[in-house]
Short mmCIF file of C-alpha atoms in Angstrom, two decimals:
data_model
loop_
_atom_site.label_atom_id
_atom_site.label_comp_id
_atom_site.label_asym_id
_atom_site.label_seq_id
_atom_site.Cartn_x
_atom_site.Cartn_y
_atom_site.Cartn_z
CA MET K 1 0.20 0.18 0.44
CA ALA K 2 1.87 3.59 -1.03
CA LEU K 3 2.40 6.04 1.60
CA LEU K 4 -0.42 8.22 1.29
CA GLU K 5 -3.06 5.14 1.36
CA LEU K 6 -1.10 4.03 4.51
CA CYS K 7 -1.57 7.59 6.06
CA GLU K 8 -5.12 7.99 5.70
CA GLU K 9 -6.14 3.96 7.09
CA VAL K 10 -3.72 4.71 9.61
CA PHE K 11 -3.85 8.68 11.14
CA GLY K 12 -7.51 10.03 9.46
CA THR K 13 -5.76 11.50 7.04
CA ALA K 14 -3.99 11.45 3.55
CA ASP K 15 -2.51 14.85 4.18
CA LEU K 16 1.68 14.49 5.50
CA TYR K 17 1.86 17.63 7.04
CA GLN K 18 -1.75 16.92 9.71
CA VAL K 19 -0.02 13.39 10.16
CA LEU K 20 2.82 15.54 12.23
CA GLY K 21 0.59 18.59 13.38
CA VAL K 22 2.49 21.50 11.43
CA ARG K 23 2.19 23.86 9.20
CA ARG K 24 2.60 23.48 5.25
CA GLU K 25 5.17 26.05 5.66
CA ALA K 26 6.83 24.98 8.73
CA SER K 27 9.96 25.08 8.59
CA ASP K 28 12.39 21.94 8.97
CA GLY K 29 12.74 22.71 12.96
CA GLU K 30 8.84 22.37 13.20
CA VAL K 31 8.46 19.68 11.07
CA ARG K 32 11.27 17.74 13.30
CA ARG K 33 9.29 18.89 16.03
CA GLY K 34 5.96 17.39 15.21
CA TYR K 35 7.38 14.14 13.83
CA HIS K 36 9.25 14.10 17.79
CA LYS K 37 5.99 15.02 19.25
CA VAL K 38 3.51 12.50 17.67
CA SER K 39 6.73 9.53 17.62
CA LEU K 40 6.89 9.89 21.91
CA GLN K 41 2.97 9.16 21.08
CA VAL K 42 3.10 6.32 18.69
CA HIS K 43 6.76 4.39 20.01
CA PRO K 44 6.15 0.56 20.48
CA ASP K 45 8.18 0.89 23.66
CA ARG K 46 5.78 3.24 25.51
CA VAL K 47 2.30 0.51 25.15
CA GLY K 48 1.49 -3.37 26.20
CA GLU K 49 3.12 -6.09 24.88
CA GLY K 50 -0.60 -6.66 22.98
CA ASP K 51 -0.37 -3.13 21.07
CA LYS K 52 3.47 -3.21 19.72
CA GLU K 53 2.19 -4.60 17.10
CA ASP K 54 0.11 -1.44 15.87
CA ALA K 55 2.08 0.97 17.28
CA THR K 56 4.85 -0.62 15.31
CA ARG K 57 2.99 -0.35 12.20
CA ARG K 58 2.48 3.07 13.09
CA PHE K 59 5.84 3.80 14.20
CA GLN K 60 7.27 2.66 10.94
CA ILE K 61 4.80 5.09 8.83
CA LEU K 62 5.35 7.85 11.04
CA GLY K 63 9.14 7.66 10.39
CA ARG K 64 9.13 7.01 6.14
CA VAL K 65 6.73 10.74 6.28
CA TYR K 66 9.42 12.33 8.10
CA SER K 67 11.27 10.94 5.51
CA VAL K 68 9.47 12.71 2.97
CA LEU K 69 9.55 16.23 4.77
CA SER K 70 13.01 16.69 5.75
CA ASP K 71 14.20 15.53 2.50
CA LYS K 72 14.27 18.79 0.38
CA GLU K 73 13.68 17.20 -3.02
CA GLN K 74 10.91 15.03 -1.66
CA ARG K 75 9.00 17.49 -0.06
CA ALA K 76 9.22 19.92 -3.08
CA VAL K 77 7.38 16.99 -5.38
CA TYR K 78 4.68 16.75 -2.60
CA ASP K 79 4.16 20.11 -2.15
CA GLU K 80 3.68 20.62 -5.95
CA GLN K 81 1.91 17.36 -6.78
CA GLY K 82 0.22 15.84 -3.92
CA THR K 83 2.15 12.52 -4.10
CA VAL K 84 5.51 10.73 -3.09
CA ASP K 85 8.43 9.05 -5.09
CA GLU K 86 7.60 5.38 -3.56
CA ASP K 87 10.77 4.01 -5.34
CA ALA K 88 12.91 6.98 -3.39
CA THR K 89 15.46 5.85 -0.99
CA VAL K 90 14.17 7.68 1.83
CA LEU K 91 11.56 5.70 1.72
CA ASN K 92 12.91 2.55 1.89
CA GLN K 93 10.87 -0.23 3.62
CA ASP K 94 14.18 -1.91 4.86
CA ARG K 95 15.13 0.72 7.01
CA ASP K 96 15.32 -0.08 10.78
CA TRP K 97 13.30 3.06 11.94
CA GLU K 98 13.70 2.62 15.19
CA ALA K 99 17.59 2.85 15.14
CA TYR K 100 17.44 5.81 12.93
CA TRP K 101 14.56 7.74 15.59
CA ARG K 102 17.44 7.06 18.05
CA LEU K 103 19.78 8.39 16.32
CA LEU K 104 17.92 11.06 15.60
CA PHE K 105 17.21 11.52 19.12
CA LYS K 106 19.48 11.91 22.00
CA LYS K 107 18.43 10.31 25.89
CA ILE K 108 17.59 13.26 28.04
CA SER K 109 17.75 12.80 31.53
CA LEU K 110 14.50 13.68 34.09
CA GLU K 111 17.38 16.19 36.08
CA ASP K 112 17.17 17.44 32.39
CA ILE K 113 13.07 17.86 32.16
CA GLN K 114 12.89 19.39 36.12
CA ALA K 115 14.94 21.61 35.22
CA PHE K 116 13.70 23.15 32.39
CA GLU K 117 10.14 22.99 33.78
CA LYS K 118 11.53 25.26 36.35
CA THR K 119 12.86 28.22 34.40
CA TYR K 120 10.09 27.56 31.67
CA LYS K 121 6.94 28.30 34.06
CA GLY K 122 6.32 31.84 34.36
CA SER K 123 8.83 32.65 31.41
CA GLU K 124 8.71 35.25 28.64
CA GLU K 125 8.66 31.82 26.43
CA GLU K 126 5.59 30.16 28.13
CA LEU K 127 3.61 33.53 27.61
CA ALA K 128 4.35 33.46 23.96
CA ASP K 129 3.55 29.54 23.28
CA ILE K 130 0.32 30.38 25.21
CA LYS K 131 -0.48 32.92 22.78
CA GLN K 132 0.78 31.44 20.20
CA ALA K 133 -1.23 28.02 21.09
CA TYR K 134 -4.16 30.48 21.27
CA LEU K 135 -4.04 32.15 17.81
CA ASP K 136 -2.96 28.32 16.66
CA PHE K 137 -6.67 26.85 17.97
CA LYS K 138 -8.67 29.85 18.14
CA GLY K 139 -9.61 29.96 21.07
CA ASP K 140 -10.15 26.07 21.79
CA MET K 141 -9.31 25.30 25.26
CA ASP K 142 -8.93 21.55 24.73
CA GLN K 143 -6.16 21.94 22.19
CA ILE K 144 -4.73 24.48 24.15
CA MET K 145 -4.31 22.65 27.48
CA GLU K 146 -3.20 19.73 25.65
CA SER K 147 -0.27 22.00 23.51
CA VAL K 148 1.05 24.03 26.20
CA LEU K 149 3.71 22.28 27.78
CA CYS K 150 3.93 21.47 31.39
CA VAL K 151 0.41 21.97 32.41
CA GLN K 152 -1.80 20.08 33.77
CA TYR K 153 -6.07 20.77 34.65
CA THR K 154 -5.55 22.06 37.87
CA GLU K 155 -3.94 24.99 36.37
CA GLU K 156 -6.48 26.20 33.69
CA PRO K 157 -7.07 28.97 35.66
CA ARG K 158 -3.58 30.36 35.36
CA ILE K 159 -3.34 29.82 31.54
CA ARG K 160 -6.87 31.46 31.07
CA ASN K 161 -6.33 34.46 33.13
CA ILE K 162 -2.86 34.94 30.86
CA ILE K 163 -5.16 34.53 27.44
CA GLN K 164 -7.63 37.20 28.82
CA GLN K 165 -4.83 39.70 29.40
CA ALA K 166 -3.98 39.35 26.13
CA ILE K 167 -7.47 39.96 25.08
CA ASP K 168 -7.88 42.88 26.74
CA ALA K 169 -4.42 44.53 25.63
CA ARG K 170 -5.43 43.68 22.53
CA GLU K 171 -2.75 41.46 21.86
CA VAL K 172 -5.06 38.98 20.20
CA PRO K 173 -8.70 38.16 18.73
CA SER K 174 -11.05 37.07 20.86
CA TYR K 175 -12.56 34.01 20.35
CA LYS K 176 -16.16 32.94 20.47
CA ALA K 177 -14.48 29.40 21.17
CA PHE K 178 -13.19 30.54 24.25
CA VAL K 179 -14.79 33.70 26.08
CA LYS K 180 -18.36 31.61 25.55
CA GLU K 181 -16.87 28.12 26.21
CA SER K 182 -19.65 25.51 27.49
CA LYS K 183 -19.83 24.78 30.80
CA GLN K 184 -20.55 21.35 29.90
CA LYS K 185 -17.33 21.14 27.68
CA MET K 186 -15.40 22.53 30.84
CA ASN K 187 -16.30 19.78 33.36
CA ALA K 188 -15.60 17.27 30.27
CA ARG K 189 -12.27 18.18 30.46
CA LYS K 190 -11.52 17.87 33.74
CA ARG K 191 -12.67 14.36 33.54
CA ARG K 192 -10.67 13.17 31.00
CA ALA K 193 -7.73 15.10 33.12
CA GLN K 194 -8.63 13.49 36.17
CA GLU K 195 -8.46 10.10 33.86
CA GLU K 196 -5.06 10.76 32.29
CA ALA K 197 -3.58 11.26 35.98
CA LYS K 198 -4.74 7.96 36.76
CA GLU K 199 -2.74 6.38 33.61
CA ALA K 200 0.34 8.51 34.15
CA GLU K 201 -0.01 7.06 37.56
CA VAL K 202 0.35 3.92 36.43
CA SER K 203 2.92 4.22 33.73
CA ARG K 204 5.39 6.01 36.40
CA LYS K 205 5.28 3.64 38.53
CA GLU K 206 5.98 1.03 35.94
CA LEU K 207 8.66 3.26 34.93
CA GLY K 208 10.22 3.87 38.38
CA LEU K 209 9.91 7.64 38.33
CA ASP K 210 9.56 9.54 41.23
CA GLU K 211 6.40 10.33 43.42
CA GLY K 212 6.78 13.63 42.90
CA VAL K 213 6.69 13.07 38.79
CA ASP K 214 2.47 13.60 38.39
CA ASN K 215 2.42 14.21 34.78
CA LEU K 216 4.23 11.99 32.62
CA LYS K 217 2.46 13.63 30.10
CA ALA K 218 4.25 16.95 30.89
CA LEU K 219 7.57 15.03 30.67
CA ILE K 220 7.06 13.82 27.31
CA GLN K 221 6.00 17.02 26.45
CA LEU K 222 9.42 18.46 28.15
CA TRP K 223 11.57 16.39 26.58
CA VAL K 224 10.52 17.39 23.31
CA GLN K 225 10.91 21.26 24.21
CA ILE K 226 14.12 20.82 26.29
CA LEU K 227 16.20 18.51 22.78
CA LEU K 228 14.84 22.08 20.18
CA SER K 229 16.24 24.11 23.00
CA ARG K 230 19.45 22.66 22.60
CA GLY K 231 19.96 22.47 19.15
CA MET K 232 18.62 19.32 17.96
CA ASP K 233 19.94 20.57 13.80
CA SER K 234 23.65 21.25 15.45
CA LEU K 235 23.58 17.78 16.77
CA LYS K 236 25.62 15.22 15.91
CA LEU K 237 23.90 11.54 15.41
CA LYS K 238 25.55 9.71 18.15
CA GLU K 239 25.23 5.47 16.91
CA ASP K 240 25.37 4.87 21.21
CA SER K 241 22.38 7.68 21.88
CA ASN K 242 19.53 5.63 23.88
CA TRP K 243 15.92 6.54 24.08
CA SER K 244 14.47 6.57 28.43
#
C-alpha cells in the first residue's frame, strides 16, 4: 500500500503535514518537532505487549512521513504535485525506523526535564507559547491545554488568566470558543484530565519515576522542548544514543 493510503488508514488523513500536526509552511525544525511529538505518542516502547504490533506499524509509517518532509527534494515534489515517490531511497522500507529514531533524538535525563520546567513556567517563552496556542487553535481550550508545555488541568485558571489579559490588551483577538465556552465542555475536560492522571500514575510506577513526577505527559512534552532548545539540527548523530 502506498504511503498516502497508509496515512489515511492509520492516521485518518492523507495529508503528511496533518499527520505530523504541522503547517504546510513549517520550517525544518517545526517538521522535526512535529515528528518527535507524534513519535513519542506511538513509540512501541510506550505500549503494552498487546498493542506493540499496531504501534510498530504506526511508528514505521510515521518514520516514512518524516523522511519525505525532511528531504528537500521529496518535500518539493509532494508540495507541488501532492504525490510521493514511492521508489525514493528515503522511503526504503527495509530501514530500521527505531534505530533511525534513536540516532535522531539524544537521551535526556529526568533532571534535565525538571530543570527546564523550573525555568520555563512563568517565563516570556511560556507566555509566547500560550498566546500562539490560543491563536493556532482559535481559542479552543481543549487543544490549548493539550499543546502548552508543563500544563496540568489544575493550572487552567492561570492559563485562562494569561489569555484574557492578552485579549484585554488587544494582543490577540477574542474568539467565541474561548469567551463563551460551555460548562459542559469544561467539565468534560476535567474528567479527561482526572482519567489521564490515573493513567500517568500507573506509567510512573512502571517506569520507576519518583512520586513527585505526577504528570508523565508533561514530562514527554518537556523532553521534546529541551531537545529543540538545545539545537537539535546542530547535534551530531551518535549511534550509541539511547531512548529512555
